[in-house]
mmCIF file of C-alpha atoms and ligand atoms in Angstrom:
data_model
loop_
_atom_site.group_PDB
_atom_site.id
_atom_site.type_symbol
_atom_site.label_atom_id
_atom_site.label_comp_id
_atom_site.label_asym_id
_atom_site.label_seq_id
_atom_site.Cartn_x
_atom_site.Cartn_y
_atom_site.Cartn_z
ATOM 1 C CA MET A 606 30.541 15.985 -14.425
ATOM 2 C CA ASP A 607 32.968 17.000 -11.695
ATOM 3 C CA SER A 608 34.179 14.245 -9.335
ATOM 4 C CA CYS A 609 31.606 15.104 -6.658
ATOM 5 C CA GLU A 610 28.740 14.786 -9.121
ATOM 6 C CA GLU A 611 30.257 11.593 -10.465
ATOM 7 C CA LYS A 612 30.170 10.136 -6.937
ATOM 8 C CA ARG A 613 26.564 11.186 -6.386
ATOM 9 C CA ALA A 614 25.535 9.674 -9.684
ATOM 10 C CA HIS A 615 27.025 6.285 -8.746
ATOM 11 C CA SER A 616 26.559 5.964 -5.000
ATOM 12 C CA ARG A 617 25.554 2.463 -3.935
ATOM 13 C CA VAL A 618 22.943 1.202 -1.504
ATOM 14 C CA MET A 619 25.628 0.163 0.967
ATOM 15 C CA SER A 620 26.006 3.834 1.824
ATOM 16 C CA LEU A 621 22.368 4.746 2.522
ATOM 17 C CA THR A 622 22.284 7.745 4.845
ATOM 18 C CA PRO A 623 19.366 9.989 5.863
ATOM 19 C CA ASP A 624 20.780 12.913 3.865
ATOM 20 C CA LEU A 625 21.476 10.881 0.725
ATOM 21 C CA ILE A 626 18.529 12.652 -0.920
ATOM 22 C CA ASP A 627 18.548 16.398 -0.395
ATOM 23 C CA PRO A 628 15.306 17.800 1.113
ATOM 24 C CA ASP A 629 15.509 20.533 -1.524
ATOM 25 C CA ILE A 630 14.186 18.814 -4.632
ATOM 26 C CA ARG A 631 16.132 21.204 -6.858
ATOM 27 C CA LYS A 632 19.395 19.964 -5.408
ATOM 28 C CA ALA A 633 18.421 16.334 -4.906
ATOM 29 C CA TRP A 634 19.720 13.212 -6.629
ATOM 30 C CA GLY A 635 17.484 10.124 -6.601
ATOM 31 C CA LEU A 636 17.919 6.692 -5.045
ATOM 32 C CA PRO A 637 21.006 4.682 -5.981
ATOM 33 C CA LEU A 638 19.874 2.468 -8.833
ATOM 34 C CA ASP A 639 20.908 -0.834 -7.253
ATOM 35 C CA PHE A 640 18.250 0.005 -4.663
ATOM 36 C CA TYR A 641 15.762 -1.417 -7.190
ATOM 37 C CA SER A 642 17.526 -4.751 -7.679
ATOM 38 C CA SER A 643 19.506 -5.514 -4.527
ATOM 39 C CA PRO A 644 18.347 -8.610 -2.537
ATOM 40 C CA GLU A 645 20.015 -7.065 0.524
ATOM 41 C CA ILE A 646 17.896 -3.907 0.237
ATOM 42 C CA PHE A 647 14.787 -6.016 -0.323
ATOM 43 C CA GLU A 648 15.458 -7.740 3.022
ATOM 44 C CA ARG A 649 16.094 -4.433 4.772
ATOM 45 C CA ILE A 650 12.897 -2.934 3.362
ATOM 46 C CA THR A 651 10.922 -5.952 4.541
ATOM 47 C CA ALA A 652 12.256 -5.605 8.104
ATOM 48 C CA GLN A 653 12.486 -1.839 8.432
ATOM 49 C CA VAL A 654 9.700 -0.513 6.217
ATOM 50 C CA LEU A 655 7.055 -3.179 5.566
ATOM 51 C CA ALA A 656 7.026 -4.556 9.128
ATOM 52 C CA LYS A 657 6.685 -1.035 10.554
ATOM 53 C CA THR A 658 3.805 0.197 8.393
ATOM 54 C CA TRP A 659 0.145 -0.560 7.684
ATOM 55 C CA HIS A 660 -1.187 -2.779 4.881
ATOM 56 C CA VAL A 661 -4.688 -3.674 3.731
ATOM 57 C CA VAL A 662 -5.488 -7.280 4.657
ATOM 58 C CA GLY A 663 -9.103 -7.488 3.611
ATOM 59 C CA ASP A 664 -12.628 -6.240 3.702
ATOM 60 C CA ALA A 665 -14.156 -5.344 7.077
ATOM 61 C CA ARG A 666 -17.449 -6.926 5.950
ATOM 62 C CA GLU A 667 -15.878 -10.378 5.741
ATOM 63 C CA VAL A 668 -15.793 -10.463 9.554
ATOM 64 C CA GLU A 669 -19.018 -8.648 10.369
ATOM 65 C CA GLY A 670 -20.738 -11.457 12.295
ATOM 66 C CA ALA A 671 -19.876 -12.614 15.830
ATOM 67 C CA GLY A 672 -17.632 -15.707 15.858
ATOM 68 C CA LEU A 673 -16.206 -15.166 12.363
ATOM 69 C CA VAL A 674 -12.547 -16.014 11.838
ATOM 70 C CA SER A 675 -10.566 -15.173 8.721
ATOM 71 C CA PRO A 676 -6.970 -16.360 8.171
ATOM 72 C CA VAL A 677 -4.832 -13.966 6.096
ATOM 73 C CA THR A 678 -1.182 -13.754 5.120
ATOM 74 C CA LEU A 679 0.152 -10.251 5.681
ATOM 75 C CA LEU A 680 2.184 -9.376 2.568
ATOM 76 C CA PRO A 681 2.823 -12.773 0.989
ATOM 77 C CA GLY A 682 6.272 -12.817 -0.629
ATOM 78 C CA SER A 683 7.909 -10.452 1.856
ATOM 79 C CA LEU A 684 6.592 -10.361 5.431
ATOM 80 C CA GLU A 685 4.676 -13.602 4.811
ATOM 81 C CA GLU A 686 3.092 -13.214 8.260
ATOM 82 C CA PRO A 687 0.184 -15.574 9.047
ATOM 83 C CA ILE A 688 -2.483 -13.707 10.993
ATOM 84 C CA LEU A 689 -6.112 -14.153 11.972
ATOM 85 C CA VAL A 690 -8.796 -11.516 11.884
ATOM 86 C CA THR A 691 -11.565 -12.483 14.291
ATOM 87 C CA ARG A 692 -14.788 -11.066 15.699
ATOM 88 C CA ASP A 693 -15.535 -12.405 19.165
ATOM 89 C CA GLN A 694 -18.938 -13.138 20.667
ATOM 90 C CA ARG A 695 -19.130 -9.608 22.098
ATOM 91 C CA GLY A 696 -18.670 -8.177 18.601
ATOM 92 C CA LEU A 697 -15.082 -6.992 19.141
ATOM 93 C CA LEU A 698 -12.623 -7.215 16.268
ATOM 94 C CA HIS A 699 -9.158 -8.710 16.893
ATOM 95 C CA GLY A 700 -5.945 -9.165 14.964
ATOM 96 C CA ILE A 701 -3.925 -12.089 16.311
ATOM 97 C CA SER A 702 -1.023 -14.242 15.221
ATOM 98 C CA ASN A 703 -2.032 -17.497 13.537
ATOM 99 C CA VAL A 704 1.064 -19.238 14.926
ATOM 100 C CA CYS A 705 0.443 -21.651 17.796
ATOM 101 C CA THR A 706 2.375 -20.834 20.961
ATOM 102 C CA HIS A 707 3.166 -24.545 21.473
ATOM 103 C CA ARG A 708 5.361 -25.536 18.531
ATOM 104 C CA GLY A 709 4.359 -23.118 15.814
ATOM 105 C CA ALA A 710 1.659 -24.861 13.755
ATOM 106 C CA LEU A 711 -0.868 -22.647 11.985
ATOM 107 C CA VAL A 712 -3.882 -22.602 14.258
ATOM 108 C CA CYS A 713 -6.552 -22.023 11.603
ATOM 109 C CA GLU A 714 -6.321 -22.363 7.832
ATOM 110 C CA LYS A 715 -9.983 -22.033 6.842
ATOM 111 C CA ALA A 716 -12.320 -19.101 7.368
ATOM 112 C CA GLY A 717 -15.491 -19.848 9.287
ATOM 113 C CA GLN A 718 -17.660 -19.264 12.309
ATOM 114 C CA MET A 719 -16.426 -20.694 15.610
ATOM 115 C CA THR A 720 -16.585 -20.188 19.355
ATOM 116 C CA ALA A 721 -12.875 -20.917 19.998
ATOM 117 C CA LEU A 722 -9.712 -21.819 18.084
ATOM 118 C CA ARG A 723 -8.165 -25.277 18.370
ATOM 119 C CA CYS A 724 -4.679 -25.973 17.039
ATOM 120 C CA PRO A 725 -4.899 -29.056 14.792
ATOM 121 C CA TYR A 726 -1.419 -30.321 15.837
ATOM 122 C CA HIS A 727 -1.764 -31.103 19.585
ATOM 123 C CA GLY A 728 -5.089 -29.516 20.480
ATOM 124 C CA ARG A 729 -4.132 -26.251 22.253
ATOM 125 C CA ARG A 730 -7.206 -24.006 22.483
ATOM 126 C CA PHE A 731 -7.473 -20.224 22.325
ATOM 127 C CA GLY A 732 -10.307 -17.717 22.603
ATOM 128 C CA LEU A 733 -11.172 -15.556 19.598
ATOM 129 C CA ASP A 734 -9.218 -12.739 21.245
ATOM 130 C CA GLY A 735 -6.110 -14.969 21.176
ATOM 131 C CA GLY A 736 -6.122 -15.717 24.910
ATOM 132 C CA PHE A 737 -4.933 -19.208 25.941
ATOM 133 C CA LEU A 738 -7.795 -21.502 27.041
ATOM 134 C CA SER A 739 -6.485 -25.039 27.491
ATOM 135 C CA MET A 740 -3.838 -27.596 26.530
ATOM 136 C CA PRO A 741 -3.939 -31.384 26.862
ATOM 137 C CA GLU A 742 -1.158 -33.295 28.700
ATOM 138 C CA PHE A 743 0.569 -30.270 30.204
ATOM 139 C CA GLY A 744 -0.008 -31.036 33.895
ATOM 140 C CA GLY A 745 3.035 -30.261 36.036
ATOM 141 C CA VAL A 746 4.559 -27.632 33.740
ATOM 142 C CA GLU A 747 5.739 -24.840 36.007
ATOM 143 C CA GLY A 748 4.523 -21.313 35.458
ATOM 144 C CA PHE A 749 2.082 -22.521 32.816
ATOM 145 C CA PRO A 750 0.065 -21.021 31.316
ATOM 146 C CA SER A 751 1.517 -17.522 31.177
ATOM 147 C CA ALA A 752 0.886 -14.507 28.956
ATOM 148 C CA ALA A 753 3.466 -15.974 26.548
ATOM 149 C CA ASP A 754 1.007 -18.776 25.810
ATOM 150 C CA ASP A 755 -1.575 -16.359 24.374
ATOM 151 C CA LEU A 756 -1.453 -15.807 20.621
ATOM 152 C CA ALA A 757 0.495 -12.621 19.861
ATOM 153 C CA ARG A 758 -1.676 -9.547 19.205
ATOM 154 C CA VAL A 759 -1.498 -7.924 15.771
ATOM 155 C CA PRO A 760 -2.423 -4.213 15.517
ATOM 156 C CA LEU A 761 -5.553 -3.989 13.356
ATOM 157 C CA GLY A 762 -7.855 -1.179 12.309
ATOM 158 C CA SER A 763 -10.199 -0.097 9.565
ATOM 159 C CA TRP A 764 -10.715 2.833 7.265
ATOM 160 C CA GLY A 765 -13.846 2.856 5.086
ATOM 161 C CA PRO A 766 -14.418 -0.733 3.957
ATOM 162 C CA PHE A 767 -10.751 -1.734 4.356
ATOM 163 C CA LEU A 768 -9.074 -3.634 7.168
ATOM 164 C CA PHE A 769 -5.466 -2.678 7.817
ATOM 165 C CA ALA A 770 -2.900 -4.626 9.856
ATOM 166 C CA SER A 771 0.690 -4.101 10.869
ATOM 167 C CA ILE A 772 3.249 -6.164 12.751
ATOM 168 C CA ASP A 773 5.013 -3.364 14.608
ATOM 169 C CA PRO A 774 3.710 0.008 13.396
ATOM 170 C CA SER A 775 5.833 3.109 13.849
ATOM 171 C CA HIS A 776 2.652 5.252 13.754
ATOM 172 C CA SER A 777 -1.072 4.821 14.272
ATOM 173 C CA LEU A 778 -3.480 3.967 11.452
ATOM 174 C CA ALA A 779 -5.250 7.276 12.156
ATOM 175 C CA GLU A 780 -1.998 9.173 11.476
ATOM 176 C CA LEU A 781 -1.860 7.469 8.104
ATOM 177 C CA THR A 782 -5.486 8.031 7.096
ATOM 178 C CA ALA A 783 -6.617 11.238 8.872
ATOM 179 C CA GLU A 784 -5.656 13.589 6.031
ATOM 180 C CA MET A 785 -7.370 11.372 3.457
ATOM 181 C CA ASP A 786 -10.413 11.217 5.688
ATOM 182 C CA ALA A 787 -10.530 14.996 6.049
ATOM 183 C CA ARG A 788 -10.461 15.377 2.279
ATOM 184 C CA ILE A 789 -12.949 12.728 1.151
ATOM 185 C CA GLY A 790 -14.798 11.754 4.327
ATOM 186 C CA PHE A 791 -17.984 13.243 2.815
ATOM 187 C CA LEU A 792 -18.203 10.348 0.343
ATOM 188 C CA PRO A 793 -20.498 7.367 1.082
ATOM 189 C CA LEU A 794 -17.577 5.104 2.040
ATOM 190 C CA GLY A 795 -19.868 2.847 4.082
ATOM 191 C CA ASP A 796 -21.943 2.056 0.968
ATOM 192 C CA ALA A 797 -18.952 0.837 -1.052
ATOM 193 C CA ARG A 798 -19.335 -2.816 -2.095
ATOM 194 C CA LEU A 799 -16.560 -4.978 -3.498
ATOM 195 C CA ASP A 800 -17.226 -5.860 -7.142
ATOM 196 C CA PRO A 801 -15.275 -9.094 -7.842
ATOM 197 C CA GLU A 802 -15.937 -8.738 -11.597
ATOM 198 C CA ARG A 803 -13.979 -5.511 -11.606
ATOM 199 C CA SER A 804 -11.168 -6.825 -9.392
ATOM 200 C CA ARG A 805 -7.957 -8.463 -10.590
ATOM 201 C CA ASP A 806 -4.423 -9.423 -9.581
ATOM 202 C CA TYR A 807 -1.454 -8.383 -11.717
ATOM 203 C CA LEU A 808 2.108 -9.709 -11.672
ATOM 204 C CA VAL A 809 4.750 -7.184 -12.637
ATOM 205 C CA ASP A 810 8.408 -7.944 -13.449
ATOM 206 C CA ALA A 811 9.714 -4.948 -11.578
ATOM 207 C CA ASN A 812 10.673 -3.764 -8.130
ATOM 208 C CA TRP A 813 7.710 -2.614 -6.041
ATOM 209 C CA ALA A 814 9.293 0.817 -5.474
ATOM 210 C CA LEU A 815 9.534 1.415 -9.224
ATOM 211 C CA TYR A 816 5.815 0.698 -9.421
ATOM 212 C CA CYS A 817 5.237 3.306 -6.681
ATOM 213 C CA ASP A 818 7.599 5.828 -8.320
ATOM 214 C CA ASN A 819 5.514 5.600 -11.466
ATOM 215 C CA TYR A 820 2.252 5.950 -9.554
ATOM 216 C CA LEU A 821 3.494 9.025 -7.738
ATOM 217 C CA GLU A 822 3.812 11.251 -10.778
ATOM 218 C CA GLY A 823 1.336 12.282 -13.427
ATOM 219 C CA PHE A 824 4.270 13.457 -15.538
ATOM 220 C CA HIS A 825 3.994 10.362 -17.753
ATOM 221 C CA ILE A 826 0.251 10.633 -18.405
ATOM 222 C CA PRO A 827 0.469 12.508 -21.744
ATOM 223 C CA PHE A 828 3.139 10.084 -22.986
ATOM 224 C CA VAL A 829 1.956 6.729 -21.638
ATOM 225 C CA HIS A 830 -1.828 7.023 -21.169
ATOM 226 C CA GLN A 831 -3.275 8.628 -24.231
ATOM 227 C CA LYS A 832 -6.897 7.776 -23.443
ATOM 228 C CA LEU A 833 -6.637 8.916 -19.816
ATOM 229 C CA ALA A 834 -4.953 12.110 -21.002
ATOM 230 C CA GLY A 835 -8.143 12.836 -22.962
ATOM 231 C CA ALA A 836 -10.290 12.561 -19.817
ATOM 232 C CA ILE A 837 -8.240 14.712 -17.437
ATOM 233 C CA ASP A 838 -6.802 18.178 -17.639
ATOM 234 C CA TYR A 839 -3.030 17.660 -17.390
ATOM 235 C CA GLY A 840 -2.402 21.385 -16.937
ATOM 236 C CA SER A 841 -4.233 21.492 -13.618
ATOM 237 C CA TYR A 842 -3.105 18.029 -12.403
ATOM 238 C CA ARG A 843 -1.430 18.557 -9.069
ATOM 239 C CA THR A 844 0.364 16.733 -6.268
ATOM 240 C CA GLU A 845 -0.057 17.534 -2.582
ATOM 241 C CA LEU A 846 2.422 16.148 -0.063
ATOM 242 C CA LEU A 847 0.767 14.949 3.151
ATOM 243 C CA THR A 848 2.485 13.609 6.277
ATOM 244 C CA LEU A 849 2.752 9.928 5.404
ATOM 245 C CA SER A 850 0.866 10.003 2.150
ATOM 246 C CA THR A 851 0.535 11.847 -1.123
ATOM 247 C CA LEU A 852 -2.552 13.106 -2.903
ATOM 248 C CA GLN A 853 -2.721 13.670 -6.630
ATOM 249 C CA VAL A 854 -5.803 15.484 -7.861
ATOM 250 C CA GLY A 855 -6.955 14.984 -11.441
ATOM 251 C CA HIS A 856 -9.401 17.509 -12.871
ATOM 252 C CA GLY A 857 -11.867 16.396 -15.519
ATOM 253 C CA ARG A 858 -12.656 17.975 -18.842
ATOM 254 C CA ASP A 859 -16.317 16.953 -18.684
ATOM 255 C CA GLU A 860 -18.396 18.088 -15.687
ATOM 256 C CA GLU A 861 -20.508 14.919 -15.808
ATOM 257 C CA ASP A 862 -17.442 12.793 -14.973
ATOM 258 C CA CYS A 863 -16.561 14.818 -11.866
ATOM 259 C CA PHE A 864 -17.482 14.721 -8.173
ATOM 260 C CA ASP A 865 -20.385 16.689 -6.727
ATOM 261 C CA LEU A 866 -18.300 18.387 -4.049
ATOM 262 C CA PRO A 867 -19.936 19.801 -0.900
ATOM 263 C CA PRO A 868 -19.280 23.446 0.078
ATOM 264 C CA ALA A 869 -17.032 22.269 2.957
ATOM 265 C CA SER A 870 -14.630 20.597 0.533
ATOM 266 C CA PRO A 871 -11.471 22.613 -0.195
ATOM 267 C CA ASP A 872 -12.020 21.608 -3.825
ATOM 268 C CA HIS A 873 -15.599 22.933 -3.972
ATOM 269 C CA GLY A 874 -16.212 24.749 -7.222
ATOM 270 C CA THR A 875 -13.551 22.822 -9.149
ATOM 271 C CA ARG A 876 -14.002 19.838 -11.453
ATOM 272 C CA VAL A 877 -12.273 16.974 -9.653
ATOM 273 C CA ALA A 878 -12.447 13.698 -11.616
ATOM 274 C CA ALA A 879 -10.141 11.623 -9.415
ATOM 275 C CA TYR A 880 -8.354 11.707 -6.070
ATOM 276 C CA TYR A 881 -5.296 9.465 -6.099
ATOM 277 C CA PHE A 882 -4.123 8.805 -2.538
ATOM 278 C CA TRP A 883 -0.923 6.882 -1.933
ATOM 279 C CA LEU A 884 -0.428 5.725 1.657
ATOM 280 C CA PHE A 885 3.164 5.019 2.603
ATOM 281 C CA PRO A 886 4.524 2.614 1.607
ATOM 282 C CA ALA A 887 2.416 0.359 -0.589
ATOM 283 C CA THR A 888 -1.303 1.225 -0.646
ATOM 284 C CA MET A 889 -3.115 3.266 -3.262
ATOM 285 C CA VAL A 890 -6.673 4.493 -2.825
ATOM 286 C CA ASN A 891 -7.984 5.827 -6.144
ATOM 287 C CA VAL A 892 -11.272 7.615 -5.631
ATOM 288 C CA TYR A 893 -13.716 8.253 -8.467
ATOM 289 C CA PRO A 894 -17.339 9.407 -8.553
ATOM 290 C CA TRP A 895 -18.390 5.719 -8.801
ATOM 291 C CA GLY A 896 -16.292 4.467 -5.858
ATOM 292 C CA ILE A 897 -12.746 3.353 -5.013
ATOM 293 C CA SER A 898 -10.190 1.365 -6.926
ATOM 294 C CA LEU A 899 -7.897 0.042 -4.199
ATOM 295 C CA ASN A 900 -4.388 -1.070 -5.206
ATOM 296 C CA VAL A 901 -2.498 -3.244 -2.739
ATOM 297 C CA ILE A 902 1.166 -3.592 -3.649
ATOM 298 C CA GLN A 903 2.825 -6.857 -2.585
ATOM 299 C CA PRO A 904 6.603 -6.906 -3.049
ATOM 300 C CA LEU A 905 7.551 -10.487 -4.029
ATOM 301 C CA GLY A 906 11.274 -10.042 -4.678
ATOM 302 C CA PRO A 907 13.785 -7.447 -5.901
ATOM 303 C CA ALA A 908 12.294 -7.545 -9.401
ATOM 304 C CA ARG A 909 8.829 -9.036 -8.927
ATOM 305 C CA THR A 910 5.644 -7.461 -7.574
ATOM 306 C CA ARG A 911 2.013 -8.496 -7.253
ATOM 307 C CA VAL A 912 -0.587 -5.740 -7.461
ATOM 308 C CA LEU A 913 -4.134 -6.399 -6.277
ATOM 309 C CA PHE A 914 -6.831 -4.213 -7.844
ATOM 310 C CA ARG A 915 -10.072 -4.200 -5.870
ATOM 311 C CA SER A 916 -13.047 -2.134 -7.036
ATOM 312 C CA TYR A 917 -15.441 -0.869 -4.356
ATOM 313 C CA VAL A 918 -18.532 0.643 -5.941
ATOM 314 C CA TRP A 919 -21.113 3.002 -4.402
ATOM 315 C CA ASN A 920 -22.664 4.408 -7.569
ATOM 316 C CA GLU A 921 -22.905 2.009 -10.511
ATOM 317 C CA SER A 922 -24.449 4.619 -12.784
ATOM 318 C CA ARG A 923 -21.164 6.516 -12.817
ATOM 319 C CA LEU A 924 -18.972 3.553 -13.787
ATOM 320 C CA ASP A 925 -17.092 3.395 -17.108
ATOM 321 C CA ARG A 926 -16.781 7.132 -17.549
ATOM 322 C CA GLY A 927 -13.960 9.628 -17.314
ATOM 323 C CA ALA A 928 -10.751 9.097 -15.330
ATOM 324 C CA GLY A 929 -12.182 6.062 -13.530
ATOM 325 C CA SER A 930 -12.781 4.032 -16.697
ATOM 326 C CA GLY A 931 -10.469 1.664 -18.580
ATOM 327 C CA LEU A 932 -8.415 0.913 -15.456
ATOM 328 C CA ASP A 933 -7.144 -2.382 -16.879
ATOM 329 C CA GLU A 934 -5.804 -0.639 -19.980
ATOM 330 C CA VAL A 935 -4.102 2.045 -17.857
ATOM 331 C CA GLU A 936 -2.555 -0.699 -15.696
ATOM 332 C CA MET A 937 -1.161 -2.500 -18.759
ATOM 333 C CA GLU A 938 0.388 0.763 -19.950
ATOM 334 C CA ASP A 939 1.926 1.376 -16.504
ATOM 335 C CA GLU A 940 3.262 -2.179 -16.252
ATOM 336 C CA ALA A 941 4.944 -1.962 -19.659
ATOM 337 C CA VAL A 942 6.752 1.230 -18.748
ATOM 338 C CA VAL A 943 7.725 0.061 -15.245
ATOM 339 C CA GLU A 944 9.104 -3.233 -16.612
ATOM 340 C CA SER A 945 11.097 -1.225 -19.132
ATOM 341 C CA VAL A 946 12.562 0.884 -16.302
ATOM 342 C CA GLN A 947 13.501 -2.306 -14.401
ATOM 343 C CA LYS A 948 15.640 -3.320 -17.387
ATOM 344 C CA GLY A 949 17.102 0.168 -17.547
ATOM 345 C CA VAL A 950 18.121 0.481 -13.902
ATOM 346 C CA ARG A 951 20.120 -2.767 -14.206
ATOM 347 C CA SER A 952 22.383 -1.145 -16.776
ATOM 348 C CA ARG A 953 25.994 -0.509 -15.773
ATOM 349 C CA LEU A 954 25.698 2.774 -17.591
ATOM 350 C CA ALA A 955 22.605 4.024 -15.744
ATOM 351 C CA ARG A 956 22.989 6.951 -13.324
ATOM 352 C CA ARG A 957 21.039 8.281 -10.338
ATOM 353 C CA ALA A 958 18.279 10.598 -11.500
ATOM 354 C CA ARG A 959 17.374 14.216 -10.799
ATOM 355 C CA TYR A 960 13.749 15.184 -10.042
ATOM 356 C CA SER A 961 11.365 17.532 -11.795
ATOM 357 C CA PRO A 962 10.473 20.128 -9.107
ATOM 358 C CA GLU A 963 7.135 20.647 -10.865
ATOM 359 C CA ARG A 964 6.094 17.060 -11.456
ATOM 360 C CA GLU A 965 8.047 14.676 -9.229
ATOM 361 C CA THR A 966 7.555 15.965 -5.684
ATOM 362 C CA GLY A 967 5.644 12.781 -4.782
ATOM 363 C CA VAL A 968 8.517 10.554 -5.924
ATOM 364 C CA HIS A 969 11.003 12.706 -3.998
ATOM 365 C CA GLN A 970 8.889 12.462 -0.830
ATOM 366 C CA PHE A 971 8.567 8.663 -1.209
ATOM 367 C CA HIS A 972 12.328 8.226 -1.520
ATOM 368 C CA ARG A 973 12.958 10.421 1.524
ATOM 369 C CA LEU A 974 10.418 8.451 3.568
ATOM 370 C CA LEU A 975 12.110 5.198 2.550
ATOM 371 C CA LEU A 976 15.477 6.537 3.669
ATOM 372 C CA ARG A 977 13.957 7.768 6.925
ATOM 373 C CA PHE A 978 12.709 4.272 7.756
ATOM 374 C CA LEU A 979 15.797 2.462 6.457
ATOM 375 C CA THR A 980 18.229 4.617 8.390
ATOM 376 C CA GLY A 981 16.013 4.902 11.499
ATOM 377 C CA SER A 982 16.250 8.681 11.380
HETATM 378 S S1 LIG B 1225 1.735 -26.780 17.760
HETATM 379 FE FE1 LIG B 1225 -0.217 -26.186 18.389
HETATM 380 S S2 LIG B 1225 -0.729 -27.587 19.952
HETATM 381 FE FE2 LIG B 1225 1.258 -28.164 19.336
HETATM 382 FE FE1 LIG B 1226 0.351 5.655 -15.043
#
């Protein structure tokens, strides 16, 4: 290694710059390795990436009826933001802060049907749209109430069965999901029903970004997922870079395990067994002929991550076949390898990585998006 390469191989997170990762994957060096263990970077990611992007907070059907209120914590362990998803009497959906504008108590801690919200601490009342209604013992307070006494609004939207929220989004939800919608909008997304039996939470001893790195390449499939490798055709596995997301397309060996694609689909005439969409930064929408396996990634700390698996089924007869079967086993295999990498990146002897131009374009794009948000470029 010459001295320039030596520097690139060791550079630290303190020196994150927009051009740290070359846009040309053939020339690029990966993220500094302390990126995956630094508490300082974890804090910066929380403020500059997670607070500025969209995350799934639940199922749109949980708040279908007028007057329903559902308290949720947006990204527990990082943002830890208490919010309420409500449907008012006119049927309008709202995302609002769950933090009382008097002295900060949580306004509502139990889901239910109600006509208004009443803070349990001193009785301040709000409408289901977050607007201030009344407050006992506040006579004589000047300029009260004002707009500052309404509960803060939280941007909220839905795609398919999923509700997304964000604190301060840098882009619209439509910008995040439009390309996915264009590709798989023909599927019966509205029929998808959550199957709790096929849903699980996993705790992983690794940095959330390592979990995403692993997700974003199919390079490891022949080595790590032997059973999955038997169901898909690794040779034709491909990655497509979208604006704020990545699509990996897995082709099946057996026609019966593949989608029936309409003529309007760009994939018509091919045997697609799985569409793996990753939405920046921490949402994965895995689409199979039976339905969707949603993965919500919750960063808990520099080396700890919770992953929620939620199965939404629209065709039970196609379950347990092909690429969309044995998801728990595949997850265990992924966790083992990601936890191994977490130990590796801590090593004093570890170096920044290069990328495979054929197989790691998704990882390269993810790292460049992270830098873009972290450096405000
Ligand atoms: S904190 Fe809510 S009324 Fe006082
Ligand atoms: Fe994997």
